[in-house]
C-alpha positions as MATLAB code, in Angstrom:
seq = 'XXXXXXXXXXXXXXXXXXXXXXXXXXXXXXXXXXXXXXXXXXXXXXXXXXXXXXXXXXXXXXXXXXXXXXXXXXXXXXXXXXXXXXXXXXXXXXXXXXXXXXXXXXXXXXXXXXXXXXXXXXXXXXXXXXXXXXXXXXXXXXXXXXXXXXXXXXXXXXXXXXXXXXXXXXXXXXXXXXXXXXXXXXXXXXXXXXXXXXXXXXXXXXXXXXXXXXXXXXXXXXXXXXXXXXXXXXXXXXXXXXXXXXXXXXXXXXXXXXXXXXXXXXXXXXXXXXXXXXXXXXXXXXXXXXXXXXXXXXXXXXXXXXXXXXXXXXXXXXXXXXXXXXXXXXXXXXXXXXXXXXXXXXXXXXXXXXXXXXXXXXXXXXXXXXXXXXXXXXXXXXXXXXXXXXXXXXXXXXXXXXXXXXXXXXXXXXXXXXXXXXXXXXXXXXXXXXX';
ca = [
      11.176  -15.692    7.204;
      11.282  -13.728    3.564;
      14.026  -11.760    3.008;
      12.870   -7.608    2.057;
      12.715   -6.515   -1.714;
      15.157   -3.923   -2.821;
      14.338   -1.685   -5.729;
      16.741    0.080   -8.316;
      15.662    1.868  -10.487;
      16.054    4.171  -13.814;
      15.137    5.481  -16.618;
      17.870    6.766  -19.427;
      17.225    8.364  -22.694;
      19.581    6.954  -25.271;
      17.847    8.161  -28.881;
      21.137    8.852  -31.360;
      21.544   12.021  -33.390;
      19.918   11.843  -36.800;
      21.713   10.344  -39.828;
      22.207    7.045  -39.228;
      20.547    4.039  -41.121;
      17.746    2.578  -39.161;
      17.383   -1.090  -38.425;
      14.214   -3.797  -39.035;
      13.418   -3.612  -43.106;
      14.674   -4.402  -46.541;
      12.120   -1.957  -48.201;
      13.258    1.054  -45.795;
      15.307    3.677  -47.903;
      17.510    6.760  -46.213;
      19.047    7.419  -42.812;
      16.992    8.978  -39.888;
      16.028   12.450  -40.467;
      15.197   13.328  -36.385;
      13.132   12.216  -33.117;
       9.826   11.318  -33.029;
      10.553    9.989  -29.474;
      12.623    9.728  -27.574;
      14.571    5.722  -27.586;
      15.355    4.553  -23.699;
      16.815    1.704  -21.558;
      14.508    0.938  -18.645;
      16.710   -0.279  -15.454;
      15.835   -2.637  -13.351;
      17.794   -4.021  -10.228;
      15.324   -6.323   -7.937;
      17.326   -7.662   -5.184;
      17.594   -8.427   -1.320;
      19.925   -7.379    1.511;
      21.737  -11.119    1.176;
      21.710  -11.774   -2.505;
      22.520   -9.799   -5.740;
      18.938  -10.398   -7.732;
      18.858   -9.209  -11.214;
      18.743   -6.166  -13.255;
      17.058   -6.616  -16.320;
      17.781   -3.872  -19.180;
      15.290   -3.771  -20.988;
      15.782   -0.812  -24.568;
      13.884    0.525  -27.458;
      16.305   -1.362  -29.562;
      15.647   -3.768  -32.897;
      17.423   -6.474  -31.570;
      20.928   -7.037  -28.692;
      23.319   -9.475  -30.260;
      25.738  -11.528  -28.590;
      28.392   -8.259  -28.381;
      25.564   -5.391  -27.712;
      24.487   -7.588  -24.756;
      28.412   -8.662  -23.729;
      29.211   -4.487  -23.560;
      26.306   -3.863  -21.713;
      25.925   -6.208  -19.453;
      29.758   -5.898  -17.977;
      28.816   -2.392  -17.961;
      25.608   -2.997  -16.100;
      27.422   -5.069  -13.614;
      30.726   -4.028  -13.204;
      28.376   -0.145  -12.002;
      26.608   -1.994   -9.586;
      29.529   -4.087   -8.518;
      27.625   -7.255   -8.657;
      28.725  -10.505  -11.389;
      27.502  -10.078  -15.437;
      25.619  -12.917  -15.552;
      23.083  -11.530  -13.344;
      22.413   -8.937  -15.874;
      19.890   -9.095  -18.550;
      19.854   -7.904  -21.812;
      16.119   -7.096  -23.419;
      14.933   -5.718  -26.686;
      11.555   -4.367  -27.534;
      12.061   -4.659  -31.426;
      10.830   -1.779  -32.467;
      11.614   -0.703  -36.239;
      12.201    2.766  -35.935;
      15.381    2.248  -33.504;
      19.897    1.852  -35.067;
      20.913   -0.434  -37.609;
      24.251    0.270  -36.104;
      23.832   -0.967  -32.160;
      24.160   -3.929  -33.845;
      25.290   -4.180  -37.228;
      24.273   -7.000  -39.654;
      21.585   -9.865  -37.771;
      21.399  -12.227  -40.581;
      23.414  -13.902  -43.214;
      21.127  -12.223  -45.810;
      20.433   -8.580  -44.222;
      23.093   -5.706  -44.744;
      24.390   -3.580  -41.714;
      27.254   -2.788  -40.277;
      28.048   -1.762  -36.704;
      29.094    1.966  -36.268;
      31.207    1.447  -32.737;
      30.681    4.950  -31.888;
      26.274    4.426  -31.384;
      27.400    1.799  -29.669;
      30.198    3.894  -27.211;
      27.921    6.084  -26.721;
      24.835    4.018  -25.533;
      26.655    2.223  -23.437;
      27.836    5.804  -21.849;
      24.191    6.533  -20.755;
      23.182    2.936  -19.680;
      26.660    2.795  -17.485;
      25.721    5.873  -16.048;
      22.218    4.857  -15.137;
      23.711    2.039  -13.526;
      25.801    3.902  -11.553;
      23.062    5.880   -9.992;
      21.567    2.311   -9.180;
      23.470    2.296   -5.602;
      22.315    5.469   -4.249;
      18.469    4.476   -4.819;
      17.932    1.428   -3.593;
      15.398    0.880   -1.292;
      12.343   -1.601    0.035;
       9.197   -2.356   -2.470;
       6.155   -4.490   -1.509;
       5.401   -6.831   -5.276;
       2.758   -7.554   -6.482;
       1.754   -9.476   -9.494;
      -1.095   -8.455  -12.304;
      -1.709  -10.593  -14.806;
      -4.872   -9.432  -17.963;
      -5.296   -9.648  -21.160;
      -5.998   -7.183  -24.806;
      -6.646   -7.517  -28.510;
      -6.714   -4.162  -29.382;
      -2.494   -4.058  -29.808;
      -2.367   -7.372  -32.039;
      -1.801  -10.358  -33.037;
      -1.231  -13.833  -35.663;
      -0.088  -11.635  -38.167;
      -1.429  -14.481  -41.315;
      -4.506  -15.180  -39.941;
      -6.759  -13.178  -37.949;
      -7.453  -16.384  -36.538;
      -4.308  -17.749  -35.980;
      -2.537  -17.943  -32.315;
      -1.800  -15.766  -29.912;
      -0.430  -14.757  -26.702;
      -3.046  -12.004  -25.796;
      -1.964  -12.269  -22.172;
       0.319  -10.023  -20.923;
       2.316   -9.522  -17.226;
       2.928   -7.175  -14.733;
       5.012   -7.245  -11.427;
       3.588   -4.067   -9.834;
       7.017   -2.816   -7.067;
       5.571   -0.384   -5.013;
       7.123    1.714   -1.845;
       6.174    2.024    1.381;
       3.171    4.513    0.498;
       1.589    2.082   -1.621;
       3.012    4.395   -5.005;
       3.872    2.760   -7.256;
       8.294    2.391   -8.316;
       8.600    0.379  -10.816;
       6.896   -1.121  -13.322;
       7.739   -4.861  -15.635;
       5.730   -5.740  -18.222;
       5.329   -7.538  -20.988;
       2.946   -8.416  -24.508;
       4.049  -10.187  -27.632;
       3.658   -8.584  -30.741;
       6.310   -6.618  -32.793;
       6.339   -3.264  -32.547;
       5.960   -2.309  -36.369;
       3.267    0.243  -36.779;
       5.605    2.374  -38.646;
       6.597    0.893  -41.776;
       9.372    1.771  -43.763;
       8.484    4.858  -44.977;
       8.896    5.911  -41.252;
      12.539    8.033  -41.080;
      12.325    9.116  -36.987;
      13.223    7.563  -34.019;
      10.648    5.577  -32.702;
      10.113    3.333  -29.402;
       6.601    2.246  -31.210;
       3.757    0.943  -29.023;
       5.940    0.139  -26.315;
       7.415    4.161  -25.747;
       3.359    5.039  -26.037;
       2.596    2.726  -23.219;
       4.989    3.954  -21.120;
       3.800    7.696  -21.670;
       0.279    6.546  -21.501;
       1.205    4.894  -18.250;
       2.527    8.026  -16.574;
      -0.198   10.429  -17.139;
      -2.626    7.444  -16.200;
      -0.703    6.162  -13.204;
       2.656    8.752  -11.698;
       5.801    8.270  -13.704;
       7.148    4.763  -12.347;
      10.394    3.241  -14.113;
       7.997    1.381  -16.952;
       9.746   -1.447  -18.114;
       9.273   -3.671  -20.881;
       9.898   -6.858  -21.903;
       8.997   -8.482  -25.948;
       7.002  -11.902  -25.612;
       6.941  -14.889  -27.871;
       6.398  -11.974  -30.767;
       7.614  -14.189  -34.193;
       4.419  -14.465  -35.687;
       2.744  -11.534  -33.717;
       2.498   -8.041  -34.896;
      -0.636   -4.847  -35.710;
      -1.009   -6.405  -39.488;
      -5.389   -6.260  -38.625;
      -6.071   -4.444  -35.783;
      -4.423   -1.639  -36.888;
      -6.134    1.627  -38.809;
      -2.925    2.816  -40.638;
       0.738    3.393  -39.573;
       1.226    7.043  -38.727;
       2.362    8.248  -34.981;
      -1.003    8.623  -34.318;
      -1.929    5.086  -34.616;
       1.132    3.796  -32.393;
      -0.846    6.536  -29.245;
      -3.827    4.641  -30.005;
      -1.861    1.191  -30.135;
      -0.014    2.266  -27.117;
      -2.885    4.044  -25.460;
      -4.579   -0.036  -25.114;
      -2.380   -1.863  -23.349;
      -1.382    1.266  -20.647;
      -5.027    1.507  -20.239;
      -5.658   -2.040  -19.661;
      -2.564   -2.627  -17.372;
      -4.258    0.386  -15.430;
      -7.476   -1.384  -15.390;
      -5.374   -4.582  -13.890;
      -3.561   -2.377  -10.978;
      -6.899   -0.821   -9.854;
      -8.670   -4.475   -9.660;
      -8.581   -6.487   -6.506;
      -7.439   -9.409   -7.926;
      -3.575   -9.085   -7.451;
      -1.376  -11.625   -6.236;
       1.485  -11.134   -3.272;
       5.287  -11.666   -4.816;
       7.734  -12.129   -2.224;
      12.083  -12.645   -2.770;
      13.659  -14.149   -3.400;
      14.944  -13.439   -6.655;
      16.374  -16.470   -8.211;
      18.541  -16.977  -11.307;
      19.146  -19.909  -13.743;
      22.105  -19.444  -16.527;
      21.572  -22.600  -19.378;
      22.776  -23.375  -22.932;
      21.223  -25.165  -25.177;
      23.836  -26.071  -28.290;
      21.743  -26.349  -32.135;
      22.347  -27.010  -35.308;
      22.263  -24.745  -37.738;
      20.058  -25.083  -40.589;
      20.494  -27.149  -44.187;
      19.818  -24.393  -46.582;
      18.604  -25.938  -50.305;
      20.741  -25.077  -52.987;
      21.858  -21.842  -54.802;
      18.983  -22.894  -58.211;
      16.704  -23.867  -55.971;
      17.000  -21.133  -53.975;
      16.423  -18.788  -56.504;
      13.373  -20.912  -58.159;
      12.197  -19.568  -54.863;
      12.846  -16.095  -55.123;
      11.881  -15.564  -58.534;
       7.857  -17.228  -57.897;
       7.940  -15.514  -54.442;
       8.558  -12.458  -56.124;
       5.616  -13.147  -59.228;
       3.734  -13.408  -56.069;
       4.147  -10.568  -54.613;
       3.537   -8.340  -57.583;
       0.479  -10.314  -58.560;
      -1.279   -9.431  -55.225;
      -0.122   -5.665  -55.567;
      -1.729   -5.735  -58.647;
      -4.537   -6.647  -57.194;
      -4.475   -5.001  -53.474;
      -2.528   -1.658  -53.608;
      -0.105   -0.717  -50.430;
      -0.568   -2.070  -47.387;
      -3.070   -4.300  -47.755;
      -2.126   -8.061  -45.420;
      -1.979  -10.033  -48.567;
       0.117   -7.914  -50.549;
       2.578   -7.609  -47.200;
       2.662  -11.008  -46.748;
       4.152  -12.177  -50.135;
       6.419   -9.170  -49.742;
       7.877  -10.625  -46.581;
       8.007  -14.262  -48.164;
       9.715  -12.612  -51.617;
      12.159  -11.212  -48.705;
      12.658  -14.335  -47.002;
      13.672  -16.045  -50.196;
      16.022  -13.742  -50.942;
      17.230  -13.871  -47.711;
      17.032  -17.325  -48.465;
      18.575  -17.614  -51.834;
      21.477  -14.583  -50.010;
      22.164  -18.079  -47.414;
      22.356  -20.474  -50.370;
      25.258  -18.802  -51.861;
      27.957  -18.656  -49.442;
      26.358  -16.797  -46.371;
      25.005  -19.505  -43.942;
      26.604  -19.745  -40.571;
      27.797  -23.686  -39.997;
      28.193  -26.089  -37.293;
      25.933  -25.317  -33.710;
      24.781  -22.131  -31.983;
      25.285  -21.155  -28.875;
      21.429  -20.317  -26.934;
      21.762  -19.484  -23.217;
      18.152  -19.708  -22.407;
      17.028  -18.192  -19.031;
      14.883  -18.357  -16.282;
      14.444  -15.571  -13.756;
      11.365  -16.156  -10.629;
      10.404  -14.608   -7.811;
       8.002  -16.637   -5.827;
       5.675  -18.870   -7.901;
       6.456  -16.170  -11.111;
       8.412  -16.693  -13.787;
      10.289  -15.000  -16.627;
      12.061  -17.376  -19.416;
      14.123  -15.433  -21.578;
      15.345  -16.309  -24.825;
      16.995  -14.806  -28.042;
      14.841  -15.934  -30.321;
      11.646  -14.197  -32.385;
       9.540  -17.504  -31.329;
       6.379  -18.123  -32.553;
       3.144  -17.645  -30.609;
       2.777  -21.876  -30.492;
       5.469  -22.247  -28.712;
       5.260  -19.921  -26.659;
       2.231  -20.906  -24.995;
       3.376  -24.091  -24.780;
       6.148  -23.713  -22.775;
       3.791  -21.367  -20.751;
       1.028  -24.175  -19.759;
       3.963  -26.942  -19.335;
       5.539  -24.941  -17.222;
       5.820  -26.187  -13.547;
       5.267  -22.118  -11.776;
       1.390  -20.391  -11.762;
       2.802  -17.707  -13.846;
       5.989  -17.914  -16.285;
       6.467  -15.627  -18.633;
       8.061  -16.589  -22.346;
      10.288  -13.262  -23.096;
      12.491  -12.924  -26.562;
      14.653  -10.731  -27.973;
      17.198  -11.584  -24.521;
      21.062  -11.607  -24.301;
      21.678  -11.862  -27.902;
      19.528  -12.693  -31.364;
      19.062  -16.115  -33.116;
      16.194  -14.712  -34.988;
      12.961  -16.420  -36.194;
      11.716  -20.172  -34.813;
       9.010  -20.363  -36.716;
       6.598  -24.123  -35.487;
       5.563  -26.993  -37.544;
       2.920  -25.066  -39.661;
       4.925  -22.574  -40.159;
       7.843  -24.641  -42.030;
       4.843  -26.077  -43.741;
       3.143  -23.298  -44.594;
       6.568  -21.834  -47.252;
       5.896  -18.568  -44.520;
       8.444  -15.707  -44.410;
       9.908  -16.754  -40.812;
      10.439  -20.517  -42.553;
      12.654  -18.995  -45.238;
      15.251  -16.725  -43.367;
      15.246  -19.014  -40.244;
      18.627  -20.733  -39.244;
      17.721  -23.180  -37.562;
      15.410  -27.154  -39.093;
      12.266  -27.612  -39.008;
      13.276  -29.406  -35.813;
      14.753  -27.095  -33.344;
      11.611  -25.112  -32.277;
      10.231  -29.219  -30.597;
      14.417  -28.825  -29.433;
      14.355  -25.807  -27.255;
      10.624  -26.391  -26.357;
      12.041  -29.086  -24.099;
      14.887  -27.571  -23.388;
      12.889  -24.354  -21.775;
      10.607  -26.613  -19.670;
      13.405  -28.791  -18.367;
      15.078  -25.549  -17.358;
      11.732  -24.367  -15.658;
      11.340  -27.891  -14.164;
      15.212  -27.764  -12.582;
      14.628  -24.075  -11.446;
      12.086  -24.946   -9.382;
      12.941  -28.139   -7.340;
      16.622  -26.605   -7.437;
      17.176  -25.014   -2.916;
      16.344  -20.766   -2.558;
];
């Protein structure tokens, strides 16, 4: 007999006060002037009576590095009474959140961790975790899958690879009302550009707010997918909060329609977890002379595109980010690059025939699609920005085309193949392991 699923879920606001730097854009100047919409942490603890299951901690944050992951996982685990290995910490990747929660995320980026900001955010998340035990109750799980092209796409060409799918785990009370949703989609939350100086969750936050209006107020936790080369660049019609609401509304409406359809698949426990570590060598970096030459060439190209098109044209943004990537590469070449190997956490959570594969990368869409196609699970969701942050992992085309991500990645052209094979190996072993 299948054990009954138990759910405890909480939302908590984690927005800092004004006066702190925002993370995500090299071109941004100034500090946060206030809040447009609240940054939140969503906690979903899914378990059974006989097994502690897992807790997802989904944050409106640019990233979670290894230090922040440890801080939150340890605090949540202690509050709930489970092992820290059972806590998955995930970032939405909004570019309108605090830089100080992590500090610099790349050798070529400025930034400084703010212990006060981290401590205050961790205290709020811990408070939410302490409330989880008191609100655990039985739920029924249903799986929904859908697709939309209205929120994001490939950010280099409109016909480029992009995973348009979304997945939704609906967790309902005995009366059928939704208690929580765990949903994912792959696209950078970068509708708001470097000129924005107000805290905002960008379109994932707008999606949650619109879902609350459409279907009630369940805890809605967002997981970011393989969004390394995905954004709203070719679908947005502006870079303001009205466009944030439009794109978030598109996804919320698509999810609500999918929830109302008769195509849901029942899901039952137990909730299973496999943790693994991949040792991935860091890349070799060109000489400082070659890197500076690349940077100067890229800057000249950016200025040509700017003169031709004006601000915020896709061609200008592509040229600008290529220049920024070459500048970051030159910084690494000057002595800021890591050496040896990175310890890459790769985790699988499954519920019946549904699997969530978590990595700390900004994976390119083609890699996420390959993992999904090769997975032994009927439904596999590839989640990035989890349990650490190791930057972009481009595919072979990205390296050949010399785009921004190929310059800033910490790993060589072969790394993507190594990671994909490791992910598929972990998924297969997880599938075959005894429950």
